[in-house]
Short mmCIF file of C-alpha atoms in Angstrom, two decimals:
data_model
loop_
_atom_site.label_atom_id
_atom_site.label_comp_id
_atom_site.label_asym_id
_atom_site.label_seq_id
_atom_site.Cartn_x
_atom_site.Cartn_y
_atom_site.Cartn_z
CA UNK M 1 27.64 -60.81 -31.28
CA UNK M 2 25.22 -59.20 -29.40
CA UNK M 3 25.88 -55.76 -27.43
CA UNK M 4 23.62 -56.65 -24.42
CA UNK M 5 25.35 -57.65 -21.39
CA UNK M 6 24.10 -61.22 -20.30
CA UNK M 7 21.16 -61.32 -17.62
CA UNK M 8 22.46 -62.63 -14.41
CA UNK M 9 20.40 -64.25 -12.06
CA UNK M 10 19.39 -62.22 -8.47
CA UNK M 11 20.13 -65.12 -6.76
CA UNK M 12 23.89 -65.60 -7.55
CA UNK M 13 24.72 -62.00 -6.39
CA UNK M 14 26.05 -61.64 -2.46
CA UNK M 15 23.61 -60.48 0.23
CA UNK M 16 24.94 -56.92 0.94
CA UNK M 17 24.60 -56.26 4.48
CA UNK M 18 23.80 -52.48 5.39
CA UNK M 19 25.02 -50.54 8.94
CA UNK M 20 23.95 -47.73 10.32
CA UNK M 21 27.70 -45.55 11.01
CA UNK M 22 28.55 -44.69 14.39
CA UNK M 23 27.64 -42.01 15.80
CA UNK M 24 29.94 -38.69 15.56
CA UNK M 25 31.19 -37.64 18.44
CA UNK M 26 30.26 -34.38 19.89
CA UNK M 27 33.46 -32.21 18.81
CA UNK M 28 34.15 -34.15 15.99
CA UNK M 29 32.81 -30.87 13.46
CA UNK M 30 34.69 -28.35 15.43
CA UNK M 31 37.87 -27.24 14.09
CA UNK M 32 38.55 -24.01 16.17
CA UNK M 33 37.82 -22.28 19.27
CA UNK M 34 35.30 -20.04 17.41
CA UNK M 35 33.12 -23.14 16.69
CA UNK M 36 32.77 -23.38 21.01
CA UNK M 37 32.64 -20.19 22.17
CA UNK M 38 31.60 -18.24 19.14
CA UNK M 39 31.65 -14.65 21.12
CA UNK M 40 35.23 -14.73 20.49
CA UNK M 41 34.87 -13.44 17.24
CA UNK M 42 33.96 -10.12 18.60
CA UNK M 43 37.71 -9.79 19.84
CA UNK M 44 38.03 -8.84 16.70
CA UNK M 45 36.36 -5.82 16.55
CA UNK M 46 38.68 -3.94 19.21
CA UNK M 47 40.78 -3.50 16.25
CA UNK M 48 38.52 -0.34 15.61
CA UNK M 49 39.99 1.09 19.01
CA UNK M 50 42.97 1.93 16.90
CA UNK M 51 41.68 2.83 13.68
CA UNK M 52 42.53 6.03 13.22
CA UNK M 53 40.33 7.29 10.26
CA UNK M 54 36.92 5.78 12.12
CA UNK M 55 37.97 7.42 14.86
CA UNK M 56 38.64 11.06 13.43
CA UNK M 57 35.26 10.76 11.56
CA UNK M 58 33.36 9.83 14.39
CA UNK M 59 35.22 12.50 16.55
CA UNK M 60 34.35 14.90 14.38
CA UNK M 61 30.51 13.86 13.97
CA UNK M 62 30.39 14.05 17.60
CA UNK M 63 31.97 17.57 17.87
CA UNK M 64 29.40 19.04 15.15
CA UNK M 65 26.34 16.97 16.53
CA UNK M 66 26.85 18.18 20.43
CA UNK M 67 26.87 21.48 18.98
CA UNK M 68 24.29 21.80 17.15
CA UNK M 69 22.41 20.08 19.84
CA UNK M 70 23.11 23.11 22.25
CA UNK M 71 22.15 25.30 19.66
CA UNK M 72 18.75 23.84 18.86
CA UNK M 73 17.71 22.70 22.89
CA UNK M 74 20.20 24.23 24.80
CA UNK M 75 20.38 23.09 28.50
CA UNK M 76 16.65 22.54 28.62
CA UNK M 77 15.39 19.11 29.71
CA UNK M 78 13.86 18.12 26.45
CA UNK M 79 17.72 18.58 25.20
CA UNK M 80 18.26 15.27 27.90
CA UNK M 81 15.79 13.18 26.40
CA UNK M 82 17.80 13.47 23.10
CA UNK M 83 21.44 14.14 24.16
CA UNK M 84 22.41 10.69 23.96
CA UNK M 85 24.45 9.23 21.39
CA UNK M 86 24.01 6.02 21.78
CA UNK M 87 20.24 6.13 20.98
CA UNK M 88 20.64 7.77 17.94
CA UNK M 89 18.01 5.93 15.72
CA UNK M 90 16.08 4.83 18.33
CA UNK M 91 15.31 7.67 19.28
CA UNK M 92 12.46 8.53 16.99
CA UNK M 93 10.90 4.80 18.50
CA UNK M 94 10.36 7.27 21.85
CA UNK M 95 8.34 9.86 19.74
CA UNK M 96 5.09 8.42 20.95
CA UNK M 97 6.12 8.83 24.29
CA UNK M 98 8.22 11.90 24.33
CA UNK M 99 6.57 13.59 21.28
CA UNK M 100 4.24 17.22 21.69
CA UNK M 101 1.36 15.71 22.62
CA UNK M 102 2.78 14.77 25.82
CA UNK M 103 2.99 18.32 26.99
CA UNK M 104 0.53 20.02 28.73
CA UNK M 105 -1.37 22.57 27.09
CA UNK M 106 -0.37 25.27 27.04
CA UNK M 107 3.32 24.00 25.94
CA UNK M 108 6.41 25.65 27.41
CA UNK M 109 7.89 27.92 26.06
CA UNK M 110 11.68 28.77 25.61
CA UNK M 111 13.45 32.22 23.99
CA UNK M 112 10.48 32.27 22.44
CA UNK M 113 10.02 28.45 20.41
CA UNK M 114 7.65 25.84 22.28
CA UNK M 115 10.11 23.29 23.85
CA UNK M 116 8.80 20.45 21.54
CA UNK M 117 9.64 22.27 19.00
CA UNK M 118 13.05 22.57 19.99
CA UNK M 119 12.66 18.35 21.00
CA UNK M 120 11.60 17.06 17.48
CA UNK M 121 14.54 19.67 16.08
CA UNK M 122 16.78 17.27 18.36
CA UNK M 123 15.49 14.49 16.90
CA UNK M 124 15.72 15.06 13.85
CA UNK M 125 19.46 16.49 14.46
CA UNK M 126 20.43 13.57 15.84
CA UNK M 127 18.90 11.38 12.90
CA UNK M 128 20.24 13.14 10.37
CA UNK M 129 23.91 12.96 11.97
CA UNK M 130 24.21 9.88 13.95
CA UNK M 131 22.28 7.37 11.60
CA UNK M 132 24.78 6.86 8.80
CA UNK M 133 27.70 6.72 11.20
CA UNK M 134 25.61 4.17 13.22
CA UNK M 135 25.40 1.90 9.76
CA UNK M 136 28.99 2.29 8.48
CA UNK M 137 30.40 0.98 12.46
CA UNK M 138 27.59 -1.54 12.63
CA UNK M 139 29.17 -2.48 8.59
CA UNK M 140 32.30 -2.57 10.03
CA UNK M 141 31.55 -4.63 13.24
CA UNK M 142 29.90 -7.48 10.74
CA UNK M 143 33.07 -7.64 8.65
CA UNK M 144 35.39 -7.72 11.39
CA UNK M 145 33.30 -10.52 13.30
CA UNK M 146 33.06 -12.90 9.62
CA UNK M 147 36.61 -12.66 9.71
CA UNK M 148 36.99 -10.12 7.01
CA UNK M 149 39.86 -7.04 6.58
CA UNK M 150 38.31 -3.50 6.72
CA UNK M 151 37.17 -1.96 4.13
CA UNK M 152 38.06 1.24 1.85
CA UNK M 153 36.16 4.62 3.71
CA UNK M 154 35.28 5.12 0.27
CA UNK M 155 33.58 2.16 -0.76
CA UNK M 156 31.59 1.78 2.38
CA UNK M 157 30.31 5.32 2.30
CA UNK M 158 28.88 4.35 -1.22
CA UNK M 159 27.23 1.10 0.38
CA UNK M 160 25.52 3.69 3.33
CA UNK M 161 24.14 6.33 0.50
CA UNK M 162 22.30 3.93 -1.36
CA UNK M 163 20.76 2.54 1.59
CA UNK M 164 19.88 5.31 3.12
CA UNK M 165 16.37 5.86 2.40
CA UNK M 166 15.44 2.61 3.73
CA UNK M 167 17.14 2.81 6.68
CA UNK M 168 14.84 5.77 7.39
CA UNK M 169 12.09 3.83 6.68
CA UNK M 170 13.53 1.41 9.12
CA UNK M 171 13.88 3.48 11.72
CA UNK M 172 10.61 5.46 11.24
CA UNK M 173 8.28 1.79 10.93
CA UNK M 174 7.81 0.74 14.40
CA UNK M 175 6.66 4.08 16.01
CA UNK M 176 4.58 4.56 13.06
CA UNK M 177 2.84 1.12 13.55
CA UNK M 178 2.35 2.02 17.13
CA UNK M 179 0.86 5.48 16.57
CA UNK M 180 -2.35 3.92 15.72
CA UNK M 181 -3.03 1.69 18.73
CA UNK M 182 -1.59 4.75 21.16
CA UNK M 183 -5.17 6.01 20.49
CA UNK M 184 -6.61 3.65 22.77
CA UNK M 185 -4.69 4.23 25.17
CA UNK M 186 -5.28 8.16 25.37
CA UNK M 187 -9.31 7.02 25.12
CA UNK M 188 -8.89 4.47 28.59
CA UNK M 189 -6.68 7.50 30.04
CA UNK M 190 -9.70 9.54 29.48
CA UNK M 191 -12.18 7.45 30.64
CA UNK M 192 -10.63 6.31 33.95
CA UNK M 193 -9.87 10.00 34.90
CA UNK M 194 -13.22 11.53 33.45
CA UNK M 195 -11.75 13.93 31.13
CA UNK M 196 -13.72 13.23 28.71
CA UNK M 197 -17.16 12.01 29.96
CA UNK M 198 -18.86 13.42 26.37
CA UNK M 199 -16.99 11.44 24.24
CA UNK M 200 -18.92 8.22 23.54
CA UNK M 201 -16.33 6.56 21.70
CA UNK M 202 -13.77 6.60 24.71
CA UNK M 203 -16.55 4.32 26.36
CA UNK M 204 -16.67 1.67 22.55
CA UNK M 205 -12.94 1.07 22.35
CA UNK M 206 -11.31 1.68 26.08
CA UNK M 207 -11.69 -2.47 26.11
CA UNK M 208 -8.74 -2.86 23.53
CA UNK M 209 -6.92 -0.40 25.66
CA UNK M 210 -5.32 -3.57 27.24
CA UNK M 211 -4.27 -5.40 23.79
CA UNK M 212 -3.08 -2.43 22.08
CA UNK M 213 -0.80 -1.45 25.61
CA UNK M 214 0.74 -4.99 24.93
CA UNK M 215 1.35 -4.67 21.24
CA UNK M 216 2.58 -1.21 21.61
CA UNK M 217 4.88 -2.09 24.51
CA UNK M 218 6.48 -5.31 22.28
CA UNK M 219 6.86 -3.14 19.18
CA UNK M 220 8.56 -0.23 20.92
CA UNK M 221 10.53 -2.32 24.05
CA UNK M 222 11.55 -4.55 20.86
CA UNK M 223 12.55 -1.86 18.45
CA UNK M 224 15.26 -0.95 21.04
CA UNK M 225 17.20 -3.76 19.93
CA UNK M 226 15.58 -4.53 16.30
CA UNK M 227 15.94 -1.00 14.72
CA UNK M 228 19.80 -1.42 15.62
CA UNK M 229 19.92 -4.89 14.37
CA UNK M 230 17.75 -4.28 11.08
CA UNK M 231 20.20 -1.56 9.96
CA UNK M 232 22.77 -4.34 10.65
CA UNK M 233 20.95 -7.10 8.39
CA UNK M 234 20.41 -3.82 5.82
CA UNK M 235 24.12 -3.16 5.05
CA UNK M 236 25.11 -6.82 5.45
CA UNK M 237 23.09 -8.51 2.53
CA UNK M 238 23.48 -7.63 -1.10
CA UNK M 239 19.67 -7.88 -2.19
CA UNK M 240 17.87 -6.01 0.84
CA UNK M 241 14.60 -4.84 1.85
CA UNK M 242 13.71 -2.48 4.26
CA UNK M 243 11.04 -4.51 5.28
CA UNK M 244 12.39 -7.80 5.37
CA UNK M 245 15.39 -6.39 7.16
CA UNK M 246 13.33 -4.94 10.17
CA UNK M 247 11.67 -8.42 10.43
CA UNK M 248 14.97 -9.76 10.92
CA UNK M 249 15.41 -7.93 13.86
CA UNK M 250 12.67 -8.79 15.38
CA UNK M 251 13.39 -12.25 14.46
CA UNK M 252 16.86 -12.72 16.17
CA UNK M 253 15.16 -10.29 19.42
CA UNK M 254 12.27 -12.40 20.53
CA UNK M 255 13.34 -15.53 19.09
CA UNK M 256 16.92 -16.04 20.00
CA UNK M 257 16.01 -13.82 23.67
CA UNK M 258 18.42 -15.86 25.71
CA UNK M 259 21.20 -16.14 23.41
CA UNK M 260 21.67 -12.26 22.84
CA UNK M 261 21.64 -11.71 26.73
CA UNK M 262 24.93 -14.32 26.87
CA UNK M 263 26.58 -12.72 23.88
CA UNK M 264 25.58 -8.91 25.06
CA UNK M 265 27.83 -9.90 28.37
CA UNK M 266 30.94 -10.43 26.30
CA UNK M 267 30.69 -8.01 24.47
CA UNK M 268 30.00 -5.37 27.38
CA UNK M 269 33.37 -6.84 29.02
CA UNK M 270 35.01 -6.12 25.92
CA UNK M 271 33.65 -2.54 25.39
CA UNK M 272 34.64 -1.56 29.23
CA UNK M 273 38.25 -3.16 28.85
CA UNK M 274 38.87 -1.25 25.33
CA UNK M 275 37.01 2.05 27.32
CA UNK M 276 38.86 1.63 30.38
CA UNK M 277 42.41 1.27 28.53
CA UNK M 278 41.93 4.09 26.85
CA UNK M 279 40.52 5.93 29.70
CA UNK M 280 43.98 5.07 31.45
CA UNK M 281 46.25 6.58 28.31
CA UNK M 282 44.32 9.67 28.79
CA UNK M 283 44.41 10.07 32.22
CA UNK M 284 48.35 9.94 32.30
CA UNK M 285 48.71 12.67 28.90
CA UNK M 286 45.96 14.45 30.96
CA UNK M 287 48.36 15.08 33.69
CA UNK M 288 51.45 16.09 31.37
CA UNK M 289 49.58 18.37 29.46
CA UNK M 290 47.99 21.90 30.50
CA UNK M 291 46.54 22.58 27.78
CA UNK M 292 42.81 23.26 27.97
CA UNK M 293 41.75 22.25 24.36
CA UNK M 294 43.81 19.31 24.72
CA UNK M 295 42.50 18.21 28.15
CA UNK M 296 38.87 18.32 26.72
CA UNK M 297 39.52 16.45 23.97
CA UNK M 298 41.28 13.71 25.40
CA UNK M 299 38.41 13.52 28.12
CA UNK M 300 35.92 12.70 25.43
CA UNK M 301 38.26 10.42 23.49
CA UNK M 302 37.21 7.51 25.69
CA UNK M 303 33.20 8.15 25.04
CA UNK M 304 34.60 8.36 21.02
CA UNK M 305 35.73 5.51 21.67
CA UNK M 306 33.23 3.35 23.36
CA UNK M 307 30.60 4.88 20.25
CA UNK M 308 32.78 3.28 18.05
CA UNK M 309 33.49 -0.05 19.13
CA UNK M 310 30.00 -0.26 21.07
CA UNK M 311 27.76 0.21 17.45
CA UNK M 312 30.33 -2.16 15.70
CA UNK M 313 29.74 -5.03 18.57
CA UNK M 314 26.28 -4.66 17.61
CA UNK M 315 26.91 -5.75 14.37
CA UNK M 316 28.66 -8.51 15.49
CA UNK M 317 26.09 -9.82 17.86
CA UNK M 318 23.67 -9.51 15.21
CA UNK M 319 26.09 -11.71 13.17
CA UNK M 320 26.43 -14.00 15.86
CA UNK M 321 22.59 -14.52 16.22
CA UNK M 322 21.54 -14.15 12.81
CA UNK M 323 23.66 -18.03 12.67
CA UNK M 324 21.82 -18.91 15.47
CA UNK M 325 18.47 -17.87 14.28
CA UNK M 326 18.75 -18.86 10.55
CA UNK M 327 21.72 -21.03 10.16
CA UNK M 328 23.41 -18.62 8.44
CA UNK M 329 27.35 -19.09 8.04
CA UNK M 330 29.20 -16.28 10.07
CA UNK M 331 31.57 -16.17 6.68
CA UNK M 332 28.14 -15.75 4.34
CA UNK M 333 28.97 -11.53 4.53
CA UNK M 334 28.41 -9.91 1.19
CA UNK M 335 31.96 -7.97 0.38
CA UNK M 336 30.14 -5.24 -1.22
CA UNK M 337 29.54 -4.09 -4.93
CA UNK M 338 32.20 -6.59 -7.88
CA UNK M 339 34.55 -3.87 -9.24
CA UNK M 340 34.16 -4.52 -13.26
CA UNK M 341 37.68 -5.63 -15.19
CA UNK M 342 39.67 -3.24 -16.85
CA UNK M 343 39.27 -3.65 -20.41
CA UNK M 344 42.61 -3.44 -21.84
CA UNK M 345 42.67 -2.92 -25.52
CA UNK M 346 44.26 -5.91 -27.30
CA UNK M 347 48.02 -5.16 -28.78
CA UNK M 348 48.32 -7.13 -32.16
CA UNK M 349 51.60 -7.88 -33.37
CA UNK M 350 52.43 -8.13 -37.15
CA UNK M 351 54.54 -11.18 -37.67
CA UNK M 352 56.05 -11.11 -41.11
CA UNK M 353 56.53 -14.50 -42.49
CA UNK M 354 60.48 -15.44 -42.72
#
């Protein structure tokens, strides 16, 4: 016997015919409201409107950060163009515009210490305090929005010290790109005003005044929103690079323009109810108590507040249009770092043969 099967003949076999399916229907992939209106995963992040432990520390950062602030620019108005906490990284984007050589000459001069002195001391306050805080919400926002429980304060503070270095570098990048093409516009400045009719190069490059205004003006208008968001993709990916995180930011800013304007109103609603509730509670303890300390501090818990819920929204918009953008899954968060198994030491039992 042979093991071949016998050949059949092509012509005895039935004519399969081949359809195209129907078409799906419009809904038929969506299984809950979050597939329609996807901005109503950011409900979720109110929860952080009564967390108490994200509250204290960001209570407390705020506390030490205004005063240090009034130590280092008092009630000057430099200390206005960096006593605002919700800037925090960006901040250092406005350098090119706010920085020393935007004085005139001679520079102020206050109890002694030029006043940009006493501005990049602000700065660089601010930075130092507001930055991390800024990543952990923004961490927290993106875990709340995937769906996601919150995680251990101890764990996520080891997450935000490795990364810190490039989040610097993050938040540094776009003024430093834009410090090089600033120097055409101080050479058209001089030109047009004749303040420096001796210098022939003003005369060479004032033509690219025009192109660098325009790149300078999208890196910096754009880094308001893609320094936040970059520090979002940074502490939301296992494998990250500062650089490639910053692009992302960009990315999901110019490209996805019209979709973060309809999630930003959401979210704004959101952030004013949460604000406004709490603004409520503390008007009524406000007029039980008569305590002074008290009375200030539950006047800024509403601003405490909004800081908190406000930087982790923007980790869930950036969630929200990173899907957009890339096709990324809302659920595709990394957890943070595997905890390795307990090795437990193997107990051997001596069985004595009956």
């Amino acid at each position: 016997m042979s093991d071949t099967a016998p050949e059949t003949d092509s012509a005895d076999e039935p004519i399969r015919s081949y359809t195209r399916p129907p078409e799906q229907p419009l809904f038929d992939r969506v299984r809950t409201w979050t597939d329609v209106m996807p901005w109503l995963r950011l409900v979720r992040v109110a929860r952080l409107a009564g967390a108490p432990v994200w509250l204290v520390l960001v209570a407390i950062v705020d506390l030490v950060w205004r005063i240090g602030l009034e130590r280092l620019v008092g009630h000057s108005a430099t200390g206005a163009l960096v006593a605002d906490g919700w800037r925090t990284s960006t901040t250092l984007g406005d350098l090119i515009w706010t920085g020393p050589w935007g004085r005139p000459v001679p520079a102020p001069w206050m109890d002694g210490v030029p006043l940009f002195m006493g501005h990049w001391a602000g700065v660089l306050w601010t930075f130092v305090w507001w930055t991390p805080i800024a990543m952990v919400l923004l961490r927290l926002g993106i875990l709340l929005t995937a769906g996601r429980d919150l995680p251990g304060f101890v764990e996520t503070w080891k997450i935000i010290g490795r990364r810190w270095k490039s989040a610097l570098l993050i938040s540094v990048l776009p003024a430093v790109c834009a410090l090089p093409l600033v120097l055409f516009l101080w050479l058209a400045d001089g030109v047009a005003t004749g303040e420096q009719p001796r210098l022939v190069w003003s005369f060479l490059l004032a033509p690219l005044a025009l192109p660098a205004a325009l790149v300078v003006g999208l890196l910096m208008a754009g880094a308001k929103a893609a320094i936040p968001f970059g520090l979002a993709a940074l502490v939301s990916q296992e494998k990250v690079d500062a650089m490639d995180c910053l692009s992302r930011g960009y990315e999901v800013t110019f490209r996805r323009l019209p979709q973060l304007v309809l999630l930003l109103v959401p979210a704004v609603v959101l952030l004013a109810i949460v604000v406004g509730g709490w603004q409520l509670v503390g008007l009524t303890a406000i007029s039980t108590l008569r305590n002074p300390v008290w009375t200030a501090l539950l006047v800024r818990f509403p601003i405490v507040v909004g800081i908190t819920v406000g930087w982790a929204l923007v980790g869930g918009v950036y969630l929200l249009l990173r899907q957009s953008a890339g096709g990324q899954e809302v659920e595709d968060v990394w957890d943070g770092p595997k905890t390795k198994p307990l090795k437990v030491p193997s107990v051997k039992r001596d069985t004595k043969p009956e």
